[in-house]
Amino acid sequence: MTSILWFRQDLRLSDNPALVYATAQGPIIPVYIFDDTQSPALGGASQWWLHHSLKSLRDTLKGLIVLRGDPVHLIPELTQSTGASAVFWNRCYDPHAIKRDKALKSLLLERGLIARSFNASLIHEPWQIETQTGGPYKVFSAFWRAASQRQANVPLARPLIDVVTPDPQQGTIDDLSLLPHNPDWAATWLDYWSPGEAGALERLNIFLAGGIEGYGELRNRPDLGNVSRLSPHLRFGEVSPREIFSNLQRLEHQRPELSRDIEKFKSELGWREFSHHLLFHFPDLQKQNWRAGFDAYPWRNDPESLVAWQKGQTGYPFVDAGLRELWQTGYVHNRVRMVVASFLTKHLRIHWRTGESWFWDTLLDADTANNAAGWQWVAGCGADAAPYFRIFNPIEQGRKFDPNGAYVRKWCPELSALDSDLIHAPFEAPPLALETAGVRLGKNYPHPIVSHKAAREAALKGYETVKRATHQG
Ligand code: FAD
């Protein structure tokens, strides 16, 4: 039996359940479809990654067909033109994909074809983890306790693949026009990243050989190399969480002294599972406040401050460093994501959805579930969110998590000659220290666009409306 193997967010050959199943039935016709109907459309940074990831997949899987359009039309057409009698794929959990895949499945079944989907991107399906009353979890710790009690499946080996290439071969990856030009803002990104399955495994091995040691504590330090940077690889399914888990278990066996770091790392992957669980059960997570009381929050419309934030010109170095890292590399460290998101939603009181959209477009790991859950968590309106009154102080966060100022020096070079004790608050530095370091506030580095103290008070005042609405509701 010849089947179509539809690649989506599973751009790998190892631990790929749909691929293993399809190859066991006979030859496959592998296809990737850039879904024109996807909403929201894939962001610019993600498109860059996708281009390179597809190239890498096609290098190892010759004959991969690449198309652009609506999969609900293209897949049935492909079954007809090739005579394939089955279509297999791995599941995605965002509302658009769920609706699309359901429609496609019924269409294929109506036509007497076989259609079957598998779980490749999560350790457990979002519906498998239930509370005692059969509902979804709303608190991470309880969710993760329940999830950890379930056995994770062992990863599947890469199968022998017999590819049928329909003639004439359709479309090239370049035809998808995924790369930026005029300007090419991603020109240096291949210096930072290696999209594709081989790059993902290399990144995993490097992390397990080094960064994992001390991860529990040092994962909060953007100036150090103790995080995995696996997020874009996970987002595009170049490595599976089960593969990572199984590697972690092996490492724990070999080096039991790392068990606390390993547990912490597993629980971060647990947040990824939790976010997908939330999105599956609350499909409006990307659009609506999870806590409805926040519908009353007096968000501000302030385009000028928004642009200053996007460009990393807020006058708060730790915030600016994060936003410039994002723009220049397509990635921001988690601690800094929290601080920049807090600054936008609380210091500037700009809606979290505005920040979510910016991240969606600029992050290489932009993910429907993790991004929406992350923003709602920081804004205070999400599931198990940080208490609203805990407003990150961008100066203290910098001093605590970038104590020598190395992270700020890297991304805000105009401040690099300032002493470590001044670098997180240049506006508090004595004039002589600024002059000696060549920092001219308002000229080569901005004055703060808001005062921390006043912004904090205004945010807390805004929160009063949420409290009132929650109380009345
Ligand atoms: P590591 O610390 O090495 O963690 C390993 C993996 O665990 C990550 O690759 C990721 O898959 C998962 N993970 C870690 N922390 C979280 C978390 N808090 N929530 C969910 N999964 C997590 N992550 C995304 O993958 N895509 C996003 O679009 C995204 N948007 C975010 C927006 C905001 C406002 C915030 C606060 C967080 C967001 N995160 C997002 C979560 C987190 O910041 C990143 O997953 C992490 O920084 C990726 O870096 P890493 O791979 O080096 O992390």
Short mmCIF file of C-alpha atoms and ligand atoms in Angstrom, two decimals:
data_model
loop_
_atom_site.label_atom_id
_atom_site.label_comp_id
_atom_site.label_asym_id
_atom_site.label_seq_id
_atom_site.Cartn_x
_atom_site.Cartn_y
_atom_site.Cartn_z
CA MET A 1 0.00 0.00 0.00
CA THR A 2 1.39 3.40 -0.96
CA SER A 3 0.59 6.17 1.51
CA ILE A 4 1.07 9.89 1.82
CA LEU A 5 3.12 10.97 4.81
CA TRP A 6 2.14 14.53 5.56
CA PHE A 7 4.91 16.36 7.47
CA ARG A 8 3.82 19.31 9.62
CA GLN A 9 5.47 20.16 12.96
CA ASP A 10 7.48 16.94 12.98
CA LEU A 11 10.36 17.67 10.61
CA ARG A 12 12.42 14.63 11.60
CA LEU A 13 12.88 10.97 10.77
CA SER A 14 13.58 9.61 14.28
CA ASP A 15 10.77 9.00 16.77
CA ASN A 16 8.21 9.87 14.14
CA PRO A 17 5.18 7.62 14.79
CA ALA A 18 3.32 8.48 11.56
CA LEU A 19 6.44 7.76 9.52
CA VAL A 20 7.07 4.45 11.30
CA TYR A 21 3.46 3.40 10.74
CA ALA A 22 3.37 4.49 7.11
CA THR A 23 6.65 2.80 6.19
CA ALA A 24 5.43 -0.44 7.77
CA GLN A 25 2.54 -0.41 5.25
CA GLY A 26 4.74 0.12 2.20
CA PRO A 27 6.26 2.95 0.15
CA ILE A 28 5.51 6.55 1.07
CA ILE A 29 5.01 9.84 -0.72
CA PRO A 30 6.34 12.45 1.73
CA VAL A 31 4.82 15.90 1.48
CA TYR A 32 5.05 19.23 3.31
CA ILE A 33 2.34 21.82 2.65
CA PHE A 34 2.80 25.47 3.56
CA ASP A 35 -0.73 26.10 4.76
CA ASP A 36 -1.90 29.40 3.27
CA THR A 37 -5.05 29.30 5.34
CA GLN A 38 -3.24 29.14 8.68
CA SER A 39 -4.35 31.73 11.19
CA PRO A 40 -2.38 33.55 12.46
CA ALA A 41 -0.02 33.23 9.49
CA LEU A 42 3.45 31.96 10.34
CA GLY A 43 5.68 34.80 11.60
CA GLY A 44 8.74 36.04 9.70
CA ALA A 45 11.35 34.42 11.97
CA SER A 46 9.52 31.08 11.93
CA GLN A 47 9.40 31.19 8.13
CA TRP A 48 13.18 31.57 8.06
CA TRP A 49 13.57 28.52 10.30
CA LEU A 50 11.07 26.52 8.28
CA HIS A 51 12.99 27.18 5.05
CA HIS A 52 16.21 25.80 6.49
CA SER A 53 14.54 22.95 8.32
CA LEU A 54 12.79 21.80 5.15
CA LYS A 55 16.10 21.95 3.27
CA SER A 56 17.68 19.80 5.91
CA LEU A 57 14.78 17.31 5.80
CA ARG A 58 14.91 17.13 2.03
CA ASP A 59 18.66 16.46 2.15
CA THR A 60 17.99 13.31 4.14
CA LEU A 61 14.62 12.44 2.63
CA LYS A 62 15.05 12.78 -1.11
CA GLY A 63 11.74 13.12 -2.88
CA LEU A 64 10.01 15.27 -0.27
CA ILE A 65 7.28 17.19 -2.11
CA VAL A 66 6.76 20.80 -1.06
CA LEU A 67 3.48 22.56 -1.83
CA ARG A 68 1.72 25.75 -0.88
CA GLY A 69 -2.05 26.11 -0.43
CA ASP A 70 -4.92 24.61 1.49
CA PRO A 71 -4.14 21.05 2.67
CA VAL A 72 -7.84 20.17 2.71
CA HIS A 73 -7.81 20.51 -1.09
CA LEU A 74 -4.22 19.57 -1.85
CA ILE A 75 -4.04 16.26 0.05
CA PRO A 76 -7.12 14.70 -1.60
CA GLU A 77 -5.81 15.90 -4.99
CA LEU A 78 -2.49 14.26 -4.27
CA THR A 79 -4.13 10.95 -3.34
CA GLN A 80 -5.95 11.06 -6.66
CA SER A 81 -2.96 11.97 -8.81
CA THR A 82 -0.68 9.41 -7.17
CA GLY A 83 -3.14 6.62 -6.44
CA ALA A 84 -2.15 6.62 -2.74
CA SER A 85 -4.74 4.87 -0.59
CA ALA A 86 -3.83 6.24 2.83
CA VAL A 87 -2.69 9.48 4.49
CA PHE A 88 -0.80 9.56 7.79
CA TRP A 89 0.28 12.51 9.91
CA ASN A 90 1.27 13.53 13.42
CA ARG A 91 -1.14 15.66 15.38
CA CYS A 92 -0.97 19.44 16.04
CA TYR A 93 -3.07 20.92 18.81
CA ASP A 94 -3.83 24.52 17.86
CA PRO A 95 -7.48 25.31 17.03
CA HIS A 96 -6.80 25.98 13.35
CA ALA A 97 -5.02 22.65 12.87
CA ILE A 98 -7.63 20.69 14.81
CA LYS A 99 -10.48 22.09 12.69
CA ARG A 100 -8.57 21.61 9.42
CA ASP A 101 -7.46 18.07 10.22
CA LYS A 102 -10.94 16.99 11.26
CA ALA A 103 -12.36 18.30 7.97
CA LEU A 104 -9.65 16.55 5.98
CA LYS A 105 -10.02 13.28 7.82
CA SER A 106 -13.77 13.09 7.18
CA LEU A 107 -13.24 13.94 3.51
CA LEU A 108 -10.65 11.18 3.10
CA LEU A 109 -12.74 8.62 4.96
CA GLU A 110 -15.80 9.53 2.84
CA ARG A 111 -13.72 8.72 -0.22
CA GLY A 112 -12.87 5.29 1.16
CA LEU A 113 -9.25 6.21 1.96
CA ILE A 114 -7.39 5.48 5.17
CA ALA A 115 -6.54 8.51 7.34
CA ARG A 116 -4.76 8.18 10.65
CA SER A 117 -2.97 10.56 12.99
CA PHE A 118 -0.44 10.04 15.80
CA ASN A 119 1.14 11.86 18.72
CA ALA A 120 4.69 12.96 18.00
CA SER A 121 5.14 16.31 19.66
CA LEU A 122 4.05 15.83 23.26
CA ILE A 123 4.96 13.31 25.92
CA HIS A 124 1.29 12.80 26.67
CA GLU A 125 -1.79 13.81 24.72
CA PRO A 126 -3.44 16.95 26.19
CA TRP A 127 -6.59 14.98 27.02
CA GLN A 128 -4.78 12.14 28.76
CA ILE A 129 -3.98 14.18 31.85
CA GLU A 130 -7.23 14.73 33.75
CA THR A 131 -8.20 15.85 37.23
CA GLN A 132 -10.07 13.39 39.45
CA THR A 133 -13.33 14.85 38.19
CA GLY A 134 -12.28 14.31 34.59
CA GLY A 135 -11.56 17.96 33.78
CA PRO A 136 -8.45 19.84 32.66
CA TYR A 137 -5.80 21.05 35.09
CA LYS A 138 -5.48 24.76 35.78
CA VAL A 139 -2.45 24.64 38.05
CA PHE A 140 0.95 23.55 36.77
CA SER A 141 2.23 21.69 39.84
CA ALA A 142 -0.83 19.43 40.02
CA PHE A 143 -0.75 18.89 36.25
CA TRP A 144 2.91 17.92 36.27
CA ARG A 145 2.50 15.62 39.27
CA ALA A 146 -0.26 13.77 37.43
CA ALA A 147 1.66 13.74 34.13
CA SER A 148 4.83 12.46 35.81
CA GLN A 149 2.96 9.44 37.10
CA ARG A 150 2.29 8.27 33.56
CA GLN A 151 4.89 6.28 31.70
CA ALA A 152 6.40 8.17 28.74
CA ASN A 153 6.60 6.08 25.56
CA VAL A 154 10.06 5.10 24.42
CA PRO A 155 11.23 6.91 21.28
CA LEU A 156 10.93 5.04 17.99
CA ALA A 157 13.92 4.25 15.81
CA ARG A 158 14.24 5.75 12.36
CA PRO A 159 12.63 3.28 9.93
CA LEU A 160 13.80 2.13 6.51
CA ILE A 161 12.02 4.39 4.07
CA ASP A 162 10.96 3.55 0.54
CA VAL A 163 10.03 6.84 -1.17
CA VAL A 164 7.91 7.05 -4.27
CA THR A 165 8.47 10.29 -6.16
CA PRO A 166 5.51 11.30 -8.29
CA ASP A 167 6.40 12.60 -11.70
CA PRO A 168 6.76 15.51 -12.41
CA GLN A 169 8.13 16.62 -9.07
CA GLN A 170 6.19 19.56 -7.74
CA GLY A 171 7.58 22.76 -6.28
CA THR A 172 10.83 23.64 -4.59
CA ILE A 173 11.48 25.00 -1.13
CA ASP A 174 12.66 28.27 -2.68
CA ASP A 175 9.25 28.59 -4.38
CA LEU A 176 7.73 29.05 -0.93
CA SER A 177 9.64 32.40 -0.61
CA LEU A 178 10.15 32.01 3.10
CA LEU A 179 13.40 33.95 3.40
CA PRO A 180 13.49 37.69 4.07
CA HIS A 181 15.03 40.06 1.57
CA ASN A 182 15.31 43.84 1.33
CA PRO A 183 16.48 43.86 4.05
CA ASP A 184 17.68 40.38 4.93
CA TRP A 185 17.37 40.79 8.70
CA ALA A 186 18.34 37.16 9.22
CA ALA A 187 21.65 37.38 7.37
CA THR A 188 23.71 36.23 10.38
CA TRP A 189 21.29 33.72 11.87
CA LEU A 190 23.06 30.65 10.52
CA ASP A 191 25.97 31.69 12.77
CA TYR A 192 23.69 31.10 15.76
CA TRP A 193 21.44 28.28 14.64
CA SER A 194 21.48 24.97 12.73
CA PRO A 195 17.87 24.19 11.80
CA GLY A 196 17.11 20.54 11.10
CA GLU A 197 17.20 17.19 12.86
CA ALA A 198 21.01 16.90 12.90
CA GLY A 199 21.32 20.42 14.37
CA ALA A 200 18.72 19.58 17.01
CA LEU A 201 20.53 16.44 18.13
CA GLU A 202 23.83 18.28 18.17
CA ARG A 203 22.31 21.03 20.31
CA LEU A 204 20.86 18.43 22.68
CA ASN A 205 24.20 16.64 23.03
CA ILE A 206 26.09 19.88 23.67
CA PHE A 207 23.60 20.84 26.37
CA LEU A 208 23.67 17.43 28.04
CA ALA A 209 27.45 17.47 28.05
CA GLY A 210 27.66 20.92 29.64
CA GLY A 211 24.80 23.35 30.34
CA ILE A 212 22.64 20.85 32.21
CA GLU A 213 25.13 20.92 35.08
CA GLY A 214 23.77 23.62 37.38
CA TYR A 215 20.68 24.15 35.18
CA GLY A 216 18.39 24.33 38.25
CA GLU A 217 20.02 27.57 39.42
CA LEU A 218 21.85 28.93 36.43
CA ARG A 219 19.00 28.64 33.92
CA ASN A 220 17.98 32.09 35.17
CA ARG A 221 21.25 33.69 34.07
CA PRO A 222 21.14 35.05 30.51
CA ASP A 223 24.85 35.87 30.73
CA LEU A 224 25.72 32.15 31.04
CA GLY A 225 25.20 29.19 28.71
CA ASN A 226 23.05 26.97 30.93
CA VAL A 227 19.87 26.76 28.87
CA SER A 228 19.41 24.31 26.02
CA ARG A 229 18.20 26.64 23.23
CA LEU A 230 16.24 23.67 21.95
CA SER A 231 12.98 25.64 21.66
CA PRO A 232 12.94 26.25 17.88
CA HIS A 233 13.99 22.64 17.29
CA LEU A 234 11.12 21.48 19.48
CA ARG A 235 8.72 23.91 17.84
CA PHE A 236 9.38 22.42 14.40
CA GLY A 237 9.55 18.88 15.75
CA GLU A 238 13.16 18.27 14.76
CA VAL A 239 13.61 16.43 18.03
CA SER A 240 10.85 14.88 20.11
CA PRO A 241 10.32 15.51 23.83
CA ARG A 242 10.33 11.72 24.28
CA GLU A 243 13.79 11.56 22.74
CA ILE A 244 14.95 14.28 25.13
CA PHE A 245 13.36 12.49 28.09
CA SER A 246 14.99 9.23 27.22
CA ASN A 247 18.39 10.95 26.94
CA LEU A 248 17.79 12.60 30.31
CA GLN A 249 16.99 9.25 31.90
CA ARG A 250 20.18 7.75 30.54
CA LEU A 251 22.19 10.70 31.82
CA GLU A 252 20.59 10.47 35.26
CA HIS A 253 21.60 6.84 35.41
CA GLN A 254 25.19 7.68 34.50
CA ARG A 255 25.47 10.84 36.63
CA PRO A 256 23.05 10.67 39.58
CA GLU A 257 24.58 13.85 41.02
CA LEU A 258 22.77 15.76 38.23
CA SER A 259 19.35 14.47 39.19
CA ARG A 260 18.07 17.81 40.56
CA ASP A 261 19.12 19.66 37.43
CA ILE A 262 17.58 16.95 35.29
CA GLU A 263 14.30 17.09 37.21
CA LYS A 264 14.18 20.86 36.76
CA PHE A 265 14.82 20.55 33.04
CA LYS A 266 12.10 17.90 32.74
CA SER A 267 9.68 20.21 34.54
CA GLU A 268 10.41 23.01 32.02
CA LEU A 269 9.42 20.56 29.31
CA GLY A 270 6.43 20.02 31.58
CA TRP A 271 5.49 23.70 31.15
CA ARG A 272 5.48 23.07 27.42
CA GLU A 273 3.09 20.15 27.95
CA PHE A 274 0.96 22.27 30.31
CA SER A 275 0.70 25.11 27.77
CA HIS A 276 -0.51 22.65 25.13
CA HIS A 277 -2.96 21.17 27.64
CA LEU A 278 -4.31 24.68 28.30
CA LEU A 279 -4.58 25.55 24.61
CA PHE A 280 -6.35 22.29 23.83
CA HIS A 281 -8.94 22.86 26.55
CA PHE A 282 -9.16 26.67 26.10
CA PRO A 283 -8.76 27.17 22.34
CA ASP A 284 -9.15 30.96 22.71
CA LEU A 285 -5.95 31.18 24.78
CA GLN A 286 -4.26 33.24 22.07
CA LYS A 287 -7.11 35.76 21.87
CA GLN A 288 -8.86 36.00 25.20
CA ASN A 289 -7.88 36.58 28.79
CA TRP A 290 -7.95 33.26 30.57
CA ARG A 291 -9.18 35.14 33.65
CA ALA A 292 -12.17 37.09 32.37
CA GLY A 293 -11.80 39.77 35.09
CA PHE A 294 -8.91 41.15 33.01
CA ASP A 295 -11.36 42.17 30.27
CA ALA A 296 -11.88 45.27 32.44
CA TYR A 297 -8.17 46.21 32.60
CA PRO A 298 -7.56 49.75 31.26
CA TRP A 299 -4.93 48.92 28.61
CA ARG A 300 -3.23 51.89 26.98
CA ASN A 301 -2.75 52.61 23.33
CA ASP A 302 0.76 54.11 23.12
CA PRO A 303 2.38 53.53 19.71
CA GLU A 304 5.49 55.57 20.56
CA SER A 305 6.34 53.53 23.65
CA LEU A 306 5.54 50.34 21.78
CA VAL A 307 8.12 51.18 19.11
CA ALA A 308 10.68 52.06 21.81
CA TRP A 309 10.01 48.67 23.40
CA GLN A 310 10.23 46.79 20.10
CA LYS A 311 13.53 48.46 19.23
CA GLY A 312 15.09 48.00 22.67
CA GLN A 313 15.13 51.75 23.41
CA THR A 314 13.24 51.90 26.71
CA GLY A 315 16.16 53.26 28.75
CA TYR A 316 16.16 50.13 30.95
CA PRO A 317 19.25 48.18 29.86
CA PHE A 318 18.12 44.67 30.87
CA VAL A 319 14.86 45.16 28.94
CA ASP A 320 16.63 46.70 25.96
CA ALA A 321 19.24 43.94 25.84
CA GLY A 322 16.48 41.31 25.68
CA LEU A 323 14.56 43.01 22.89
CA ARG A 324 17.73 43.52 20.87
CA GLU A 325 18.76 39.90 21.39
CA LEU A 326 15.34 38.97 20.04
CA TRP A 327 15.66 41.18 16.98
CA GLN A 328 19.22 40.13 16.23
CA THR A 329 18.99 36.38 16.87
CA GLY A 330 15.30 35.40 16.91
CA TYR A 331 15.60 34.20 20.51
CA VAL A 332 15.43 35.62 24.04
CA HIS A 333 16.39 33.90 27.25
CA ASN A 334 13.36 32.90 29.37
CA ARG A 335 14.19 35.16 32.34
CA VAL A 336 14.47 38.13 30.01
CA ARG A 337 11.26 37.17 28.18
CA MET A 338 9.49 37.47 31.51
CA VAL A 339 11.04 40.85 32.25
CA VAL A 340 10.36 42.38 28.82
CA ALA A 341 6.80 41.03 28.80
CA SER A 342 6.19 42.42 32.28
CA PHE A 343 7.58 45.79 31.18
CA LEU A 344 5.18 45.96 28.22
CA THR A 345 2.08 44.83 30.08
CA LYS A 346 2.68 46.47 33.45
CA HIS A 347 5.08 49.41 33.06
CA LEU A 348 3.58 50.47 29.73
CA ARG A 349 0.15 48.89 30.26
CA ILE A 350 0.01 47.81 26.62
CA HIS A 351 -2.15 44.74 25.96
CA TRP A 352 -0.38 41.40 26.21
CA ARG A 353 -1.80 40.47 22.81
CA THR A 354 0.33 43.24 21.23
CA GLY A 355 3.43 41.69 22.78
CA GLU A 356 2.29 38.20 21.84
CA SER A 357 1.99 39.30 18.19
CA TRP A 358 5.48 40.85 18.24
CA PHE A 359 6.96 37.65 19.65
CA TRP A 360 4.92 35.63 17.16
CA ASP A 361 6.59 37.46 14.30
CA THR A 362 10.12 37.70 15.69
CA LEU A 363 10.72 34.50 17.69
CA LEU A 364 12.14 31.45 15.97
CA ASP A 365 10.35 29.26 18.50
CA ALA A 366 7.02 31.15 18.21
CA ASP A 367 4.49 28.62 19.32
CA THR A 368 0.73 29.07 19.64
CA ALA A 369 0.52 27.39 23.04
CA ASN A 370 3.78 28.47 24.73
CA ASN A 371 3.61 32.05 23.52
CA ALA A 372 0.02 32.72 24.55
CA ALA A 373 0.46 30.91 27.87
CA GLY A 374 3.73 32.78 28.54
CA TRP A 375 2.21 36.19 27.86
CA GLN A 376 -0.92 35.50 29.87
CA TRP A 377 1.21 34.18 32.73
CA VAL A 378 3.30 37.34 32.87
CA ALA A 379 0.34 39.69 32.38
CA GLY A 380 -1.33 38.03 35.36
CA CYS A 381 -4.44 36.92 33.48
CA GLY A 382 -3.31 33.36 32.67
CA ALA A 383 -3.70 29.98 34.30
CA ASP A 384 -1.56 29.63 37.43
CA ALA A 385 -0.21 33.10 36.65
CA ALA A 386 2.21 35.12 38.74
CA PRO A 387 0.30 37.29 41.26
CA TYR A 388 -0.35 40.63 39.58
CA PHE A 389 1.31 42.74 42.28
CA ARG A 390 4.65 41.00 41.66
CA ILE A 391 5.79 43.54 39.10
CA PHE A 392 9.31 42.83 37.95
CA ASN A 393 11.70 45.66 38.72
CA PRO A 394 13.83 45.78 35.55
CA ILE A 395 16.81 47.24 37.41
CA GLU A 396 16.82 44.68 40.21
CA GLN A 397 16.20 41.82 37.77
CA GLY A 398 19.26 42.92 35.82
CA ARG A 399 21.41 43.19 38.93
CA LYS A 400 20.32 39.78 40.16
CA PHE A 401 20.47 37.78 36.96
CA ASP A 402 23.19 39.64 35.05
CA PRO A 403 25.38 40.62 38.01
CA ASN A 404 28.45 41.55 36.00
CA GLY A 405 26.46 43.22 33.23
CA ALA A 406 27.90 40.88 30.58
CA TYR A 407 24.50 40.29 28.95
CA VAL A 408 23.75 44.02 28.74
CA ARG A 409 27.27 44.76 27.45
CA LYS A 410 26.76 42.22 24.65
CA TRP A 411 23.48 43.65 23.34
CA CYS A 412 23.81 47.32 24.36
CA PRO A 413 27.43 48.02 23.41
CA GLU A 414 26.97 51.77 23.96
CA LEU A 415 26.85 50.98 27.70
CA SER A 416 29.73 48.51 27.73
CA ALA A 417 32.24 50.76 29.50
CA LEU A 418 29.97 51.37 32.49
CA ASP A 419 30.84 49.64 35.77
CA SER A 420 28.77 46.59 36.71
CA ASP A 421 27.10 48.41 39.60
CA LEU A 422 25.88 51.19 37.26
CA ILE A 423 25.14 49.34 34.05
CA HIS A 424 21.57 48.35 34.94
CA ALA A 425 20.55 51.92 35.80
CA PRO A 426 22.66 54.39 33.80
CA PHE A 427 20.16 57.15 34.65
CA GLU A 428 21.24 56.84 38.30
CA ALA A 429 24.96 57.01 37.46
CA PRO A 430 26.98 60.10 38.44
CA PRO A 431 27.64 62.41 35.45
CA LEU A 432 31.38 61.81 35.61
CA ALA A 433 30.94 58.02 35.43
CA LEU A 434 28.69 58.43 32.38
CA GLU A 435 31.11 60.77 30.71
CA THR A 436 34.09 58.48 31.34
CA ALA A 437 32.13 55.54 29.87
CA GLY A 438 31.08 57.59 26.83
CA VAL A 439 27.38 57.32 27.69
CA ARG A 440 25.36 60.39 26.73
CA LEU A 441 21.81 59.90 27.96
CA GLY A 442 19.25 61.10 25.47
CA LYS A 443 21.94 60.97 22.75
CA ASN A 444 23.52 57.53 22.40
CA TYR A 445 21.26 55.79 24.95
CA PRO A 446 17.73 56.87 25.89
CA HIS A 447 16.45 58.25 29.16
CA PRO A 448 13.92 55.83 30.72
CA ILE A 449 10.62 56.14 28.85
CA VAL A 450 8.73 55.71 32.15
CA SER A 451 9.69 55.96 35.79
CA HIS A 452 9.66 52.54 37.43
CA LYS A 453 7.98 53.78 40.59
CA ALA A 454 5.22 55.76 38.86
CA ALA A 455 4.60 52.98 36.33
CA ARG A 456 4.31 50.39 39.09
CA GLU A 457 1.76 52.51 40.96
CA ALA A 458 -0.28 53.10 37.79
CA ALA A 459 -0.27 49.37 37.02
CA LEU A 460 -1.51 48.51 40.49
CA LYS A 461 -4.22 51.15 40.19
CA GLY A 462 -5.27 49.60 36.86
CA TYR A 463 -5.48 46.24 38.56
CA GLU A 464 -8.12 47.61 40.93
CA THR A 465 -10.58 47.51 38.00
CA VAL A 466 -9.82 43.81 37.51
CA LYS A 467 -10.42 43.14 41.18
CA ARG A 468 -13.73 44.99 41.04
CA ALA A 469 -14.81 43.20 37.86
CA THR A 470 -13.82 39.82 39.30
CA HIS A 471 -15.69 40.58 42.50
CA GLN A 472 -18.82 41.70 40.64
CA GLY A 473 -18.59 38.84 38.15
P1 FAD B 1 15.26 25.66 28.29
O1 FAD B 1 15.34 26.29 29.63
O2 FAD B 1 16.46 24.93 27.84
O3 FAD B 1 14.00 24.71 28.33
C1 FAD B 1 13.86 23.53 27.52
C2 FAD B 1 12.54 23.53 26.82
O4 FAD B 1 11.46 23.53 27.74
C3 FAD B 1 12.31 24.74 25.94
O5 FAD B 1 12.94 24.60 24.70
C4 FAD B 1 10.79 24.77 25.85
O6 FAD B 1 10.32 23.87 24.88
C5 FAD B 1 10.37 24.28 27.22
N1 FAD B 1 10.11 25.41 28.10
C6 FAD B 1 10.99 26.02 28.93
N2 FAD B 1 10.36 27.01 29.62
C7 FAD B 1 9.08 27.01 29.21
C8 FAD B 1 7.93 27.79 29.57
N3 FAD B 1 7.98 28.73 30.49
N4 FAD B 1 6.76 27.54 28.93
C9 FAD B 1 6.67 26.55 28.01
N5 FAD B 1 7.73 25.78 27.63
C10 FAD B 1 8.92 26.01 28.23
N6 FAD B 1 8.50 29.14 24.45
C11 FAD B 1 8.37 28.68 23.20
O7 FAD B 1 8.83 27.57 22.89
N7 FAD B 1 7.72 29.43 22.24
C12 FAD B 1 7.20 30.66 22.51
O8 FAD B 1 6.61 31.28 21.62
C13 FAD B 1 7.37 31.18 23.83
N8 FAD B 1 6.92 32.42 24.15
C14 FAD B 1 7.09 32.88 25.42
C15 FAD B 1 6.59 34.15 25.75
C16 FAD B 1 6.75 34.66 27.02
C17 FAD B 1 6.22 36.03 27.36
C18 FAD B 1 7.40 33.89 28.01
C19 FAD B 1 7.59 34.42 29.40
C20 FAD B 1 7.87 32.61 27.70
C21 FAD B 1 7.73 32.09 26.42
N9 FAD B 1 8.20 30.82 26.07
C22 FAD B 1 8.04 30.35 24.81
C23 FAD B 1 8.76 29.91 27.10
C24 FAD B 1 10.27 29.97 27.31
O9 FAD B 1 10.70 31.28 27.46
C25 FAD B 1 11.05 29.31 26.17
O10 FAD B 1 10.52 28.04 25.89
C26 FAD B 1 12.52 29.16 26.52
O11 FAD B 1 13.08 30.39 26.85
C27 FAD B 1 13.25 28.54 25.35
O12 FAD B 1 14.62 28.53 25.58
P2 FAD B 1 15.40 27.18 25.85
O13 FAD B 1 15.05 26.16 24.84
O14 FAD B 1 16.85 27.55 25.95
O15 FAD B 1 14.83 26.77 27.27
#
